[in-house]
mmCIF file of C-alpha atoms (C1' of nucleotides) in Angstrom:
data_model
loop_
_atom_site.group_PDB
_atom_site.id
_atom_site.type_symbol
_atom_site.label_atom_id
_atom_site.label_comp_id
_atom_site.label_asym_id
_atom_site.label_seq_id
_atom_site.Cartn_x
_atom_site.Cartn_y
_atom_site.Cartn_z
ATOM 1 C CA MET A 1 -20.775 -11.775 -21.445
ATOM 2 C CA LYS A 2 -23.499 -9.590 -20.291
ATOM 3 C CA GLU A 3 -25.640 -8.316 -23.213
ATOM 4 C CA ASP A 4 -24.952 -4.635 -21.987
ATOM 5 C CA LEU A 5 -21.442 -4.731 -22.155
ATOM 6 C CA GLN A 6 -21.430 -6.197 -25.422
ATOM 7 C CA LEU A 7 -23.455 -3.762 -26.843
ATOM 8 C CA LYS A 8 -21.006 -0.972 -25.719
ATOM 9 C CA LEU A 9 -18.201 -2.897 -27.377
ATOM 10 C CA SER A 10 -19.990 -3.117 -30.350
ATOM 11 C CA ASN A 11 -19.543 0.503 -30.788
ATOM 12 C CA ILE A 12 -15.869 0.687 -30.854
ATOM 13 C CA GLU A 13 -13.256 -0.564 -33.275
ATOM 14 C CA PRO A 14 -10.201 -2.275 -31.049
ATOM 15 C CA GLU A 15 -7.809 -1.763 -33.614
ATOM 16 C CA ALA A 16 -8.374 1.946 -34.227
ATOM 17 C CA PHE A 17 -8.287 2.249 -30.221
ATOM 18 C CA GLN A 18 -5.330 0.054 -29.718
ATOM 19 C CA LYS A 19 -3.643 2.403 -32.646
ATOM 20 C CA ASP A 20 -4.664 5.925 -31.012
ATOM 21 C CA LEU A 21 -3.692 4.311 -27.305
ATOM 22 C CA ILE A 22 -0.205 2.617 -27.765
ATOM 23 C CA GLY A 23 0.593 5.865 -30.399
ATOM 24 C CA TRP A 24 -0.005 8.078 -27.564
ATOM 25 C CA PHE A 25 1.758 5.760 -24.978
ATOM 26 C CA GLU A 26 4.742 5.769 -27.255
ATOM 27 C CA GLN A 27 5.021 9.251 -27.515
ATOM 28 C CA GLU A 28 4.480 10.579 -24.078
ATOM 29 C CA MET A 29 5.248 7.697 -21.142
ATOM 30 C CA ARG A 30 7.105 8.500 -18.213
ATOM 31 C CA GLU A 31 10.987 7.231 -17.669
ATOM 32 C CA LEU A 32 10.220 5.214 -14.607
ATOM 33 C CA PRO A 33 13.146 3.143 -13.401
ATOM 34 C CA TRP A 34 10.854 -0.423 -13.798
ATOM 35 C CA ARG A 35 10.854 0.514 -17.485
ATOM 36 C CA LYS A 36 14.461 0.033 -18.228
ATOM 37 C CA ASN A 37 13.813 -3.395 -19.047
ATOM 38 C CA LYS A 38 11.346 -6.538 -18.915
ATOM 39 C CA ASP A 39 13.396 -8.696 -16.357
ATOM 40 C CA PRO A 40 10.135 -10.462 -14.818
ATOM 41 C CA TYR A 41 11.582 -9.741 -11.139
ATOM 42 C CA GLN A 42 12.225 -6.073 -11.525
ATOM 43 C CA ILE A 43 8.523 -5.784 -12.793
ATOM 44 C CA TRP A 44 7.280 -7.805 -10.089
ATOM 45 C CA VAL A 45 8.826 -5.691 -7.310
ATOM 46 C CA SER A 46 7.565 -2.556 -8.952
ATOM 47 C CA GLU A 47 3.927 -4.167 -9.118
ATOM 48 C CA ILE A 48 4.045 -5.165 -5.700
ATOM 49 C CA MET A 49 5.258 -1.620 -4.505
ATOM 50 C CA LEU A 50 2.723 0.085 -6.711
ATOM 51 C CA GLN A 51 0.001 -1.552 -5.270
ATOM 52 C CA GLN A 52 -2.010 1.446 -3.680
ATOM 53 C CA THR A 53 0.958 3.518 -3.618
ATOM 54 C CA ARG A 54 1.965 6.714 -5.787
ATOM 55 C CA VAL A 55 4.473 6.330 -8.295
ATOM 56 C CA ASP A 56 6.652 9.200 -6.924
ATOM 57 C CA THR A 57 6.269 7.683 -3.346
ATOM 58 C CA VAL A 58 7.832 4.103 -4.973
ATOM 59 C CA ILE A 59 10.439 5.653 -6.832
ATOM 60 C CA PRO A 60 12.981 6.053 -4.297
ATOM 61 C CA PHE A 61 12.026 2.743 -2.276
ATOM 62 C CA TYR A 62 12.639 0.763 -5.549
ATOM 63 C CA HIS A 63 16.017 2.006 -5.943
ATOM 64 C CA ARG A 64 17.190 1.088 -2.707
ATOM 65 C CA PHE A 65 15.363 -2.160 -2.798
ATOM 66 C CA MET A 66 16.852 -3.341 -6.133
ATOM 67 C CA GLU A 67 20.027 -2.210 -5.075
ATOM 68 C CA GLN A 68 19.958 -4.115 -1.793
ATOM 69 C CA PHE A 69 17.919 -7.202 -3.356
ATOM 70 C CA PRO A 70 19.000 -7.172 -7.025
ATOM 71 C CA THR A 71 17.652 -10.763 -7.798
ATOM 72 C CA ILE A 72 15.123 -13.516 -6.902
ATOM 73 C CA GLU A 73 17.993 -15.566 -5.138
ATOM 74 C CA ALA A 74 19.307 -12.374 -2.731
ATOM 75 C CA LEU A 75 15.548 -11.401 -1.785
ATOM 76 C CA ALA A 76 15.044 -15.064 -1.181
ATOM 77 C CA ASN A 77 18.257 -15.367 0.813
ATOM 78 C CA ALA A 78 17.930 -12.283 2.950
ATOM 79 C CA PRO A 79 16.496 -12.311 6.264
ATOM 80 C CA GLU A 80 13.129 -10.957 6.605
ATOM 81 C CA GLU A 81 14.197 -8.069 9.014
ATOM 82 C CA LYS A 82 15.980 -6.612 6.224
ATOM 83 C CA VAL A 83 13.333 -6.672 3.828
ATOM 84 C CA LEU A 84 10.882 -4.990 6.506
ATOM 85 C CA LYS A 85 13.489 -2.507 7.120
ATOM 86 C CA ALA A 86 13.637 -1.767 3.524
ATOM 87 C CA TRP A 87 9.834 -1.464 3.241
ATOM 88 C CA GLU A 88 9.955 1.054 6.191
ATOM 89 C CA GLY A 89 7.578 3.875 5.599
ATOM 90 C CA LEU A 90 5.926 2.653 2.292
ATOM 91 C CA GLY A 91 3.034 1.074 4.299
ATOM 92 C CA TYR A 92 0.996 -1.927 3.758
ATOM 93 C CA TYR A 93 3.882 -4.165 4.985
ATOM 94 C CA SER A 94 2.470 -7.854 4.345
ATOM 95 C CA ARG A 95 3.547 -6.855 0.826
ATOM 96 C CA ALA A 96 6.920 -7.056 1.692
ATOM 97 C CA ARG A 97 6.587 -10.421 3.700
ATOM 98 C CA ASN A 98 4.052 -11.866 1.354
ATOM 99 C CA LEU A 99 6.603 -11.108 -1.281
ATOM 100 C CA GLN A 100 9.675 -12.563 0.022
ATOM 101 C CA THR A 101 7.388 -15.821 0.569
ATOM 102 C CA ALA A 102 6.605 -15.808 -3.130
ATOM 103 C CA VAL A 103 10.039 -15.275 -4.357
ATOM 104 C CA ARG A 104 11.266 -18.002 -2.052
ATOM 105 C CA GLU A 105 8.782 -20.279 -3.628
ATOM 106 C CA VAL A 106 10.081 -19.304 -7.279
ATOM 107 C CA HIS A 107 13.503 -19.980 -6.110
ATOM 108 C CA GLU A 108 12.784 -23.244 -4.966
ATOM 109 C CA GLN A 109 9.682 -24.469 -6.812
ATOM 110 C CA TYR A 110 10.373 -22.937 -10.323
ATOM 111 C CA GLU A 111 14.362 -22.927 -10.432
ATOM 112 C CA GLY A 112 14.533 -18.864 -10.089
ATOM 113 C CA ARG A 113 12.377 -18.132 -12.851
ATOM 114 C CA VAL A 114 9.246 -16.392 -12.489
ATOM 115 C CA PRO A 115 6.266 -18.703 -13.968
ATOM 116 C CA SER A 116 4.635 -17.290 -17.146
ATOM 117 C CA SER A 117 1.279 -18.969 -16.919
ATOM 118 C CA PRO A 118 -1.678 -17.264 -15.079
ATOM 119 C CA LYS A 119 -2.700 -20.257 -13.200
ATOM 120 C CA GLU A 120 0.868 -20.613 -11.548
ATOM 121 C CA ILE A 121 1.788 -17.007 -11.105
ATOM 122 C CA SER A 122 -1.288 -16.434 -9.521
ATOM 123 C CA SER A 123 -1.010 -18.990 -7.099
ATOM 124 C CA LEU A 124 2.189 -17.013 -5.280
ATOM 125 C CA LYS A 125 1.493 -15.220 -2.292
ATOM 126 C CA GLY A 126 0.337 -11.335 -3.083
ATOM 127 C CA VAL A 127 0.010 -11.906 -6.605
ATOM 128 C CA GLY A 128 -3.690 -11.243 -7.141
ATOM 129 C CA PRO A 129 -5.603 -10.498 -10.460
ATOM 130 C CA TYR A 130 -4.320 -7.323 -11.485
ATOM 131 C CA THR A 131 -0.599 -8.296 -10.378
ATOM 132 C CA ALA A 132 -0.734 -11.392 -12.265
ATOM 133 C CA GLY A 133 -1.897 -9.639 -15.443
ATOM 134 C CA ALA A 134 0.660 -6.805 -15.393
ATOM 135 C CA ILE A 135 3.861 -9.497 -14.919
ATOM 136 C CA LEU A 136 2.401 -11.554 -17.782
ATOM 137 C CA SER A 137 1.605 -8.762 -20.254
ATOM 138 C CA ILE A 138 4.989 -6.483 -19.160
ATOM 139 C CA ALA A 139 7.399 -9.288 -18.771
ATOM 140 C CA TYR A 140 5.973 -11.898 -21.239
ATOM 141 C CA GLY A 141 3.895 -10.138 -23.686
ATOM 142 C CA VAL A 142 0.893 -12.871 -22.522
ATOM 143 C CA PRO A 143 -2.351 -10.844 -23.395
ATOM 144 C CA GLU A 144 -4.004 -10.916 -19.988
ATOM 145 C CA PRO A 145 -6.097 -7.841 -18.281
ATOM 146 C CA ALA A 146 -4.304 -5.829 -15.733
ATOM 147 C CA VAL A 147 -7.379 -4.142 -14.158
ATOM 148 C CA ASP A 148 -6.421 -1.532 -11.668
ATOM 149 C CA GLY A 149 -7.947 1.640 -10.504
ATOM 150 C CA ASN A 150 -6.797 3.752 -13.534
ATOM 151 C CA VAL A 151 -7.980 1.143 -16.142
ATOM 152 C CA MET A 152 -11.458 0.883 -14.501
ATOM 153 C CA ARG A 153 -11.664 4.777 -14.113
ATOM 154 C CA VAL A 154 -10.946 5.230 -18.268
ATOM 155 C CA LEU A 155 -12.874 2.048 -19.343
ATOM 156 C CA SER A 156 -16.053 3.337 -17.388
ATOM 157 C CA ARG A 157 -15.859 6.658 -19.363
ATOM 158 C CA VAL A 158 -14.593 5.078 -22.717
ATOM 159 C CA LEU A 159 -17.399 2.635 -22.590
ATOM 160 C CA SER A 160 -19.900 4.342 -20.136
ATOM 161 C CA ILE A 161 -19.906 1.701 -17.661
ATOM 162 C CA TRP A 162 -21.820 2.921 -14.874
ATOM 163 C CA GLU A 163 -21.229 -0.165 -12.508
ATOM 164 C CA ASP A 164 -19.517 0.731 -9.262
ATOM 165 C CA ILE A 165 -16.156 0.294 -9.349
ATOM 166 C CA ALA A 166 -15.930 -0.125 -5.613
ATOM 167 C CA LYS A 167 -17.579 -3.289 -5.391
ATOM 168 C CA PRO A 168 -15.040 -6.444 -6.114
ATOM 169 C CA SER A 169 -18.055 -7.908 -8.546
ATOM 170 C CA SER A 170 -17.156 -4.963 -11.094
ATOM 171 C CA ARG A 171 -13.799 -5.704 -11.595
ATOM 172 C CA LYS A 172 -14.818 -8.829 -13.904
ATOM 173 C CA VAL A 173 -16.785 -6.467 -16.168
ATOM 174 C CA PHE A 174 -13.632 -4.726 -17.196
ATOM 175 C CA GLU A 175 -11.773 -7.668 -17.197
ATOM 176 C CA GLU A 176 -13.860 -8.740 -20.124
ATOM 177 C CA ALA A 177 -13.578 -5.416 -21.848
ATOM 178 C CA VAL A 178 -9.890 -5.688 -21.819
ATOM 179 C CA ARG A 179 -10.129 -8.919 -23.324
ATOM 180 C CA TYR A 180 -11.965 -7.697 -26.050
ATOM 181 C CA LEU A 181 -9.811 -4.585 -26.914
ATOM 182 C CA ILE A 182 -6.417 -5.650 -25.900
ATOM 183 C CA SER A 183 -3.759 -5.636 -28.680
ATOM 184 C CA HIS A 184 -2.022 -8.851 -29.119
ATOM 185 C CA LYS A 185 0.507 -7.504 -30.806
ATOM 186 C CA ASN A 186 1.580 -5.554 -27.928
ATOM 187 C CA PRO A 187 -0.324 -6.521 -24.724
ATOM 188 C CA SER A 188 2.593 -4.858 -22.587
ATOM 189 C CA TYR A 189 2.042 -1.261 -24.464
ATOM 190 C CA PHE A 190 -1.968 -1.718 -24.105
ATOM 191 C CA ASN A 191 -1.947 -2.281 -20.271
ATOM 192 C CA GLN A 192 0.785 0.121 -19.404
ATOM 193 C CA ALA A 193 -0.844 2.782 -21.610
ATOM 194 C CA LEU A 194 -4.235 2.202 -20.195
ATOM 195 C CA MET A 195 -2.734 2.726 -16.848
ATOM 196 C CA GLU A 196 -0.938 5.909 -17.937
ATOM 197 C CA LEU A 197 -3.570 7.475 -19.411
ATOM 198 C CA GLY A 198 -5.777 7.257 -16.341
ATOM 199 C CA ALA A 199 -2.770 8.778 -14.105
ATOM 200 C CA LEU A 200 -1.740 11.646 -16.571
ATOM 201 C CA VAL A 201 -5.001 12.202 -18.570
ATOM 202 C CA CYS A 202 -8.205 10.599 -17.182
ATOM 203 C CA THR A 203 -7.647 11.660 -14.099
ATOM 204 C CA PRO A 204 -10.032 11.443 -11.311
ATOM 205 C CA THR A 205 -10.922 15.109 -11.255
ATOM 206 C CA SER A 206 -11.268 17.202 -14.232
ATOM 207 C CA PRO A 207 -9.957 14.704 -16.935
ATOM 208 C CA SER A 208 -8.135 16.388 -19.752
ATOM 209 C CA CYS A 209 -10.252 15.105 -22.444
ATOM 210 C CA LEU A 210 -9.377 17.701 -25.053
ATOM 211 C CA LEU A 211 -5.536 16.183 -24.462
ATOM 212 C CA CYS A 212 -6.907 12.555 -24.676
ATOM 213 C CA PRO A 213 -5.579 10.554 -27.485
ATOM 214 C CA VAL A 214 -8.907 8.195 -27.522
ATOM 215 C CA GLN A 215 -11.387 10.997 -27.270
ATOM 216 C CA ALA A 216 -12.869 9.925 -30.856
ATOM 217 C CA HIS A 217 -13.617 6.402 -28.984
ATOM 218 C CA CYS A 218 -14.912 7.815 -25.677
ATOM 219 C CA SER A 219 -18.732 7.297 -24.827
ATOM 220 C CA ALA A 220 -18.734 9.478 -21.760
ATOM 221 C CA PHE A 221 -16.713 12.654 -23.486
ATOM 222 C CA ALA A 222 -19.676 12.279 -26.486
ATOM 223 C CA GLU A 223 -22.172 12.152 -24.269
ATOM 224 C CA GLY A 224 -20.644 14.982 -21.708
ATOM 225 C CA VAL A 225 -20.802 12.635 -18.358
ATOM 226 C CA GLN A 226 -17.294 11.921 -17.993
ATOM 227 C CA ARG A 227 -17.058 14.007 -14.847
ATOM 228 C CA ASP A 228 -20.072 11.827 -13.376
ATOM 229 C CA LEU A 229 -17.471 8.654 -14.205
ATOM 230 C CA PRO A 230 -16.628 6.341 -12.583
ATOM 231 C CA VAL A 231 -19.166 5.430 -10.070
ATOM 232 C CA LYS A 232 -17.665 4.975 -7.032
ATOM 233 C CA THR A 233 -19.064 4.844 -3.609
ATOM 234 C CA ARG A 234 -17.103 5.916 -0.489
ATOM 235 C CA LYS A 235 -16.393 3.680 2.432
ATOM 236 C CA LYS A 236 -17.569 4.704 5.731
ATOM 237 C CA SER A 237 -15.376 6.492 8.237
ATOM 238 C CA THR A 238 -12.967 5.514 10.339
ATOM 239 C CA LYS A 239 -12.744 4.429 14.078
ATOM 240 C CA VAL A 240 -10.903 6.421 16.609
ATOM 241 C CA ILE A 241 -8.482 4.519 18.948
ATOM 242 C CA ASP A 242 -7.232 6.499 21.963
ATOM 243 C CA LEU A 243 -3.603 4.909 22.370
ATOM 244 C CA LEU A 244 -0.948 5.789 25.660
ATOM 245 C CA THR A 245 2.553 5.242 24.558
ATOM 246 C CA VAL A 246 5.408 5.110 26.713
ATOM 247 C CA ILE A 247 9.150 5.805 26.208
ATOM 248 C CA VAL A 248 11.150 4.064 29.196
ATOM 249 C CA GLN A 249 14.728 4.144 29.854
ATOM 250 C CA ASN A 250 16.827 1.936 32.301
ATOM 251 C CA GLN A 251 19.770 2.811 34.183
ATOM 252 C CA GLN A 252 21.685 1.835 31.551
ATOM 253 C CA GLY A 253 20.423 4.509 28.986
ATOM 254 C CA GLU A 254 18.372 1.543 26.968
ATOM 255 C CA TRP A 255 15.066 1.997 26.169
ATOM 256 C CA LEU A 256 12.355 -0.412 25.849
ATOM 257 C CA MET A 257 10.837 -1.647 23.075
ATOM 258 C CA ASN A 258 8.216 -4.181 21.472
ATOM 259 C CA GLN A 259 7.651 -6.403 18.372
ATOM 260 C CA ARG A 260 3.846 -6.401 17.674
ATOM 261 C CA PRO A 261 2.568 -9.631 16.556
ATOM 262 C CA SER A 262 3.298 -11.300 13.396
ATOM 263 C CA GLN A 263 -0.530 -10.736 12.598
ATOM 264 C CA GLY A 264 -2.717 -7.936 11.760
ATOM 265 C CA LEU A 265 -1.664 -4.120 11.691
ATOM 266 C CA LEU A 266 1.750 -3.352 11.078
ATOM 267 C CA ALA A 267 2.727 -7.096 11.951
ATOM 268 C CA ASN A 268 5.920 -7.321 13.068
ATOM 269 C CA LEU A 269 7.054 -3.999 13.376
ATOM 270 C CA TRP A 270 8.498 -2.134 16.350
ATOM 271 C CA GLU A 271 7.183 0.055 18.683
ATOM 272 C CA PHE A 272 7.237 1.772 22.164
ATOM 273 C CA PRO A 273 5.063 -0.018 24.355
ATOM 274 C CA SER A 274 1.490 1.156 23.581
ATOM 275 C CA PHE A 275 -1.778 0.214 24.912
ATOM 276 C CA GLU A 276 -5.404 1.270 24.186
ATOM 277 C CA LYS A 277 -6.660 3.731 26.625
ATOM 278 C CA GLN A 278 -9.873 2.650 28.588
ATOM 279 C CA GLN A 279 -12.438 4.640 30.079
ATOM 280 C CA GLY A 280 -12.264 5.440 33.791
ATOM 281 C CA GLU A 281 -8.882 5.702 35.262
ATOM 282 C CA SER A 282 -6.172 8.122 35.097
ATOM 283 C CA ALA A 283 -3.899 7.594 31.796
ATOM 284 C CA VAL A 284 -0.607 7.344 33.788
ATOM 285 C CA SER A 285 -2.565 4.771 36.189
ATOM 286 C CA GLN A 286 -3.473 2.712 33.606
ATOM 287 C CA LEU A 287 -0.210 2.793 32.056
ATOM 288 C CA ASN A 288 1.521 1.603 35.180
ATOM 289 C CA ASP A 289 -1.028 -1.482 35.382
ATOM 290 C CA PHE A 290 -0.066 -2.023 31.760
ATOM 291 C CA LEU A 291 3.594 -2.178 32.184
ATOM 292 C CA LEU A 292 3.533 -4.113 35.223
ATOM 293 C CA ALA A 293 1.067 -6.673 33.750
ATOM 294 C CA ASP A 294 2.482 -6.899 30.173
ATOM 295 C CA PHE A 295 5.844 -6.340 30.748
ATOM 296 C CA GLY A 296 6.833 -6.986 34.272
ATOM 297 C CA VAL A 297 8.374 -3.438 34.726
ATOM 298 C CA ASN A 298 7.424 -0.672 37.449
ATOM 299 C CA ILE A 299 7.847 2.492 35.949
ATOM 300 C CA VAL A 300 7.765 6.379 37.536
ATOM 301 C CA LEU A 301 6.048 8.175 34.758
ATOM 302 C CA ASP A 302 5.598 11.880 34.223
ATOM 303 C CA PRO A 303 2.169 12.916 35.475
ATOM 304 C CA GLU A 304 1.675 14.638 31.786
ATOM 305 C CA PRO A 305 1.870 13.368 28.176
ATOM 306 C CA TRP A 306 5.263 14.834 27.069
ATOM 307 C CA MET A 307 3.591 15.089 23.499
ATOM 308 C CA VAL A 308 0.496 14.167 21.427
ATOM 309 C CA GLN A 309 0.227 12.960 18.181
ATOM 310 C CA ASP A 310 -2.275 11.809 15.688
ATOM 311 C CA HIS A 311 -1.610 9.130 13.290
ATOM 312 C CA VAL A 312 -4.294 8.196 10.493
ATOM 313 C CA PHE A 313 -4.298 5.015 8.846
ATOM 314 C CA SER A 314 -6.660 3.731 5.774
ATOM 315 C CA HIS A 315 -9.207 2.365 8.237
ATOM 316 C CA LEU A 316 -8.572 4.006 11.751
ATOM 317 C CA THR A 317 -7.312 6.852 13.671
ATOM 318 C CA TRP A 318 -4.515 6.709 16.858
ATOM 319 C CA LYS A 319 -4.717 9.367 19.115
ATOM 320 C CA MET A 320 -1.760 9.006 20.783
ATOM 321 C CA ALA A 321 -0.584 10.581 24.014
ATOM 322 C CA VAL A 322 3.297 9.611 24.337
ATOM 323 C CA PHE A 323 4.680 9.688 27.983
ATOM 324 C CA LYS A 324 8.213 9.357 29.485
ATOM 325 C CA GLY A 325 8.975 6.979 32.111
ATOM 326 C CA GLU A 326 12.240 5.457 34.003
ATOM 327 C CA LEU A 327 12.647 1.983 35.287
ATOM 328 C CA THR A 328 13.005 1.593 39.156
ATOM 329 C CA LYS A 329 12.792 -2.190 39.213
ATOM 330 C CA THR A 330 12.216 -5.175 37.164
ATOM 331 C CA SER A 331 10.788 -8.359 37.644
ATOM 332 C CA THR A 332 10.648 -11.325 35.368
ATOM 333 C CA GLN A 333 9.132 -9.795 31.825
ATOM 334 C CA ASN A 334 6.223 -11.494 30.779
ATOM 335 C CA ARG A 335 6.330 -10.437 27.405
ATOM 336 C CA GLN A 336 8.799 -12.264 24.871
ATOM 337 C CA ASN A 337 8.430 -9.236 22.369
ATOM 338 C CA ALA A 338 9.833 -6.561 24.913
ATOM 339 C CA VAL A 339 13.546 -5.876 25.028
ATOM 340 C CA TRP A 340 15.752 -3.042 26.084
ATOM 341 C CA LEU A 341 17.961 -1.537 23.393
ATOM 342 C CA THR A 342 20.509 0.766 22.672
ATOM 343 C CA LYS A 343 20.200 3.794 20.696
ATOM 344 C CA GLU A 344 22.039 2.503 17.669
ATOM 345 C CA GLU A 345 19.955 -0.758 17.896
ATOM 346 C CA VAL A 346 16.506 1.387 17.970
ATOM 347 C CA GLU A 347 17.823 3.182 14.495
ATOM 348 C CA LYS A 348 18.205 -0.555 13.157
ATOM 349 C CA LEU A 349 14.325 -1.647 14.001
ATOM 350 C CA THR A 350 11.555 -1.058 11.652
ATOM 351 C CA LEU A 351 9.254 1.067 13.166
ATOM 352 C CA PRO A 352 5.661 2.397 11.911
ATOM 353 C CA VAL A 353 5.976 6.036 11.010
ATOM 354 C CA SER A 354 4.185 6.830 14.005
ATOM 355 C CA HIS A 355 6.819 5.567 16.116
ATOM 356 C CA ARG A 356 9.533 6.597 13.965
ATOM 357 C CA LYS A 357 8.176 10.400 14.269
ATOM 358 C CA ILE A 358 8.117 10.007 17.747
ATOM 359 C CA TRP A 359 11.683 8.635 18.276
ATOM 360 C CA ASN A 360 13.164 11.415 15.893
ATOM 361 C CA GLN A 361 11.466 14.264 17.877
ATOM 362 C CA TYR A 362 12.897 12.704 21.015
ATOM 363 C CA VAL A 363 16.308 11.875 19.723
ATOM 364 C CA SER A 364 16.335 15.919 18.176
ATOM 365 C CA LEU A 365 15.319 16.947 22.000
ATOM 366 C CA HIS A 366 17.642 14.587 24.044
ATOM 367 C CA SER A 367 20.728 15.219 22.011
ATOM 368 C "C1'" DA B 1 -19.132 -9.540 -0.096
ATOM 369 C "C1'" DA B 2 -16.932 -6.601 3.313
ATOM 370 C "C1'" DC B 3 -13.479 -5.381 5.830
ATOM 371 C "C1'" DA B 4 -8.436 -5.240 7.389
ATOM 372 C "C1'" DC B 5 -4.338 -3.366 5.948
ATOM 373 C "C1'" DG B 6 -0.120 2.378 5.553
ATOM 374 C "C1'" DT B 7 1.451 6.493 4.142
ATOM 375 C "C1'" DG B 8 1.755 11.183 1.800
ATOM 376 C "C1'" DG B 9 -0.286 14.555 -1.353
ATOM 377 C "C1'" DA B 10 -3.811 16.768 -3.997
ATOM 378 C "C1'" DG B 11 -8.078 20.105 -3.889
ATOM 379 C "C1'" DT C 1 -10.008 20.492 8.635
ATOM 380 C "C1'" DC C 2 -11.469 16.918 5.707
ATOM 381 C "C1'" DT C 3 -12.139 13.859 2.303
ATOM 382 C "C1'" DC C 4 -10.387 11.060 -1.351
ATOM 383 C "C1'" DC C 5 -7.245 8.993 -2.941
ATOM 384 C "C1'" DA C 6 -2.853 5.590 -5.708
ATOM 385 C "C1'" DA C 7 -0.546 0.456 -10.433
ATOM 386 C "C1'" DG C 8 -4.832 -4.344 -4.839
ATOM 387 C "C1'" DT C 9 -4.602 -8.489 -1.522
ATOM 388 C "C1'" DG C 10 -5.705 -11.802 2.038
ATOM 389 C "C1'" DT C 11 -9.463 -13.455 4.586
#
DNA sequence: AACACGTGGAG
DNA sequence: TCTCCAAGTGT
């Protein structure tokens, strides 16, 4: 352990800190659907959904998901498309696929029981250091650190740690701190309390230090620097991609839909055919070329976009221009991922929010 | 280590 | 509008 951290930890009494922290948690903890019991599967699903996602956003998804896939066996046996559909709108869709992959492994390799050792649970797809610690401590009472953004923020203030929490290497420093501070009597509440404190009191901007149960232990408060912590460098700006999107109908009134590749952005989700716009030629001309080359269809397009829409991802922005068109004649379809679907069938697909919005707009104006 | 990977809410 | 985020993981 770094001597620097050692010194800071020597200024705090773990038992007193635990008592104040856990006592507060027992009084103030929110009633959340995944706090009703300690079922490892239920904890697991909630932890995956909560990755980079707000509690309020997760709650309705969690309810629907657990209703649809109440057990490890149910999720293991479900078709992947059903799982993705249940995840529609939640984002970071690889979480859903990784979760099912891991659940299938638990079903087959561990007789359906979520492993309780750090090594085994960490080997599961989608279970990183945070999630492993969260499941182990909350479901099994194992005193492992579960260091997320909340924990790094809270402890950076309590211990006055000036490491840049945006750097991957910083997590280890906070794990060391948690290993020293954690309650072995109640690791579950200790870890949850640290996160709850970060969510409710020790917030990113304007922390409520006067209401804080561990104020007496807090080095940043003592020094008046709680607003300067944590140190977190911001990431660089996102790039912009001009996208040409087409809603195409054939003579039967079906729509042309495309399934995205199984790797990368929005993997395996469905969409209206879309292409990155190139410099130079007109949008309609480019679209005609693309549709013929990639989908083997000749389309009569409206000359102007039917609607435009920006969609912001974490790392890029789509500036979408959506055109409408009708099929004139078709040759062999070059792209296997493309298919003509009825309205009912389109509704059943998993679309990214950007395309779901376009579809909703389209349906509301054509019915 | 650095970047890809979604979304909706807050200030 | 803009920026930052919210219970991170995979590569």
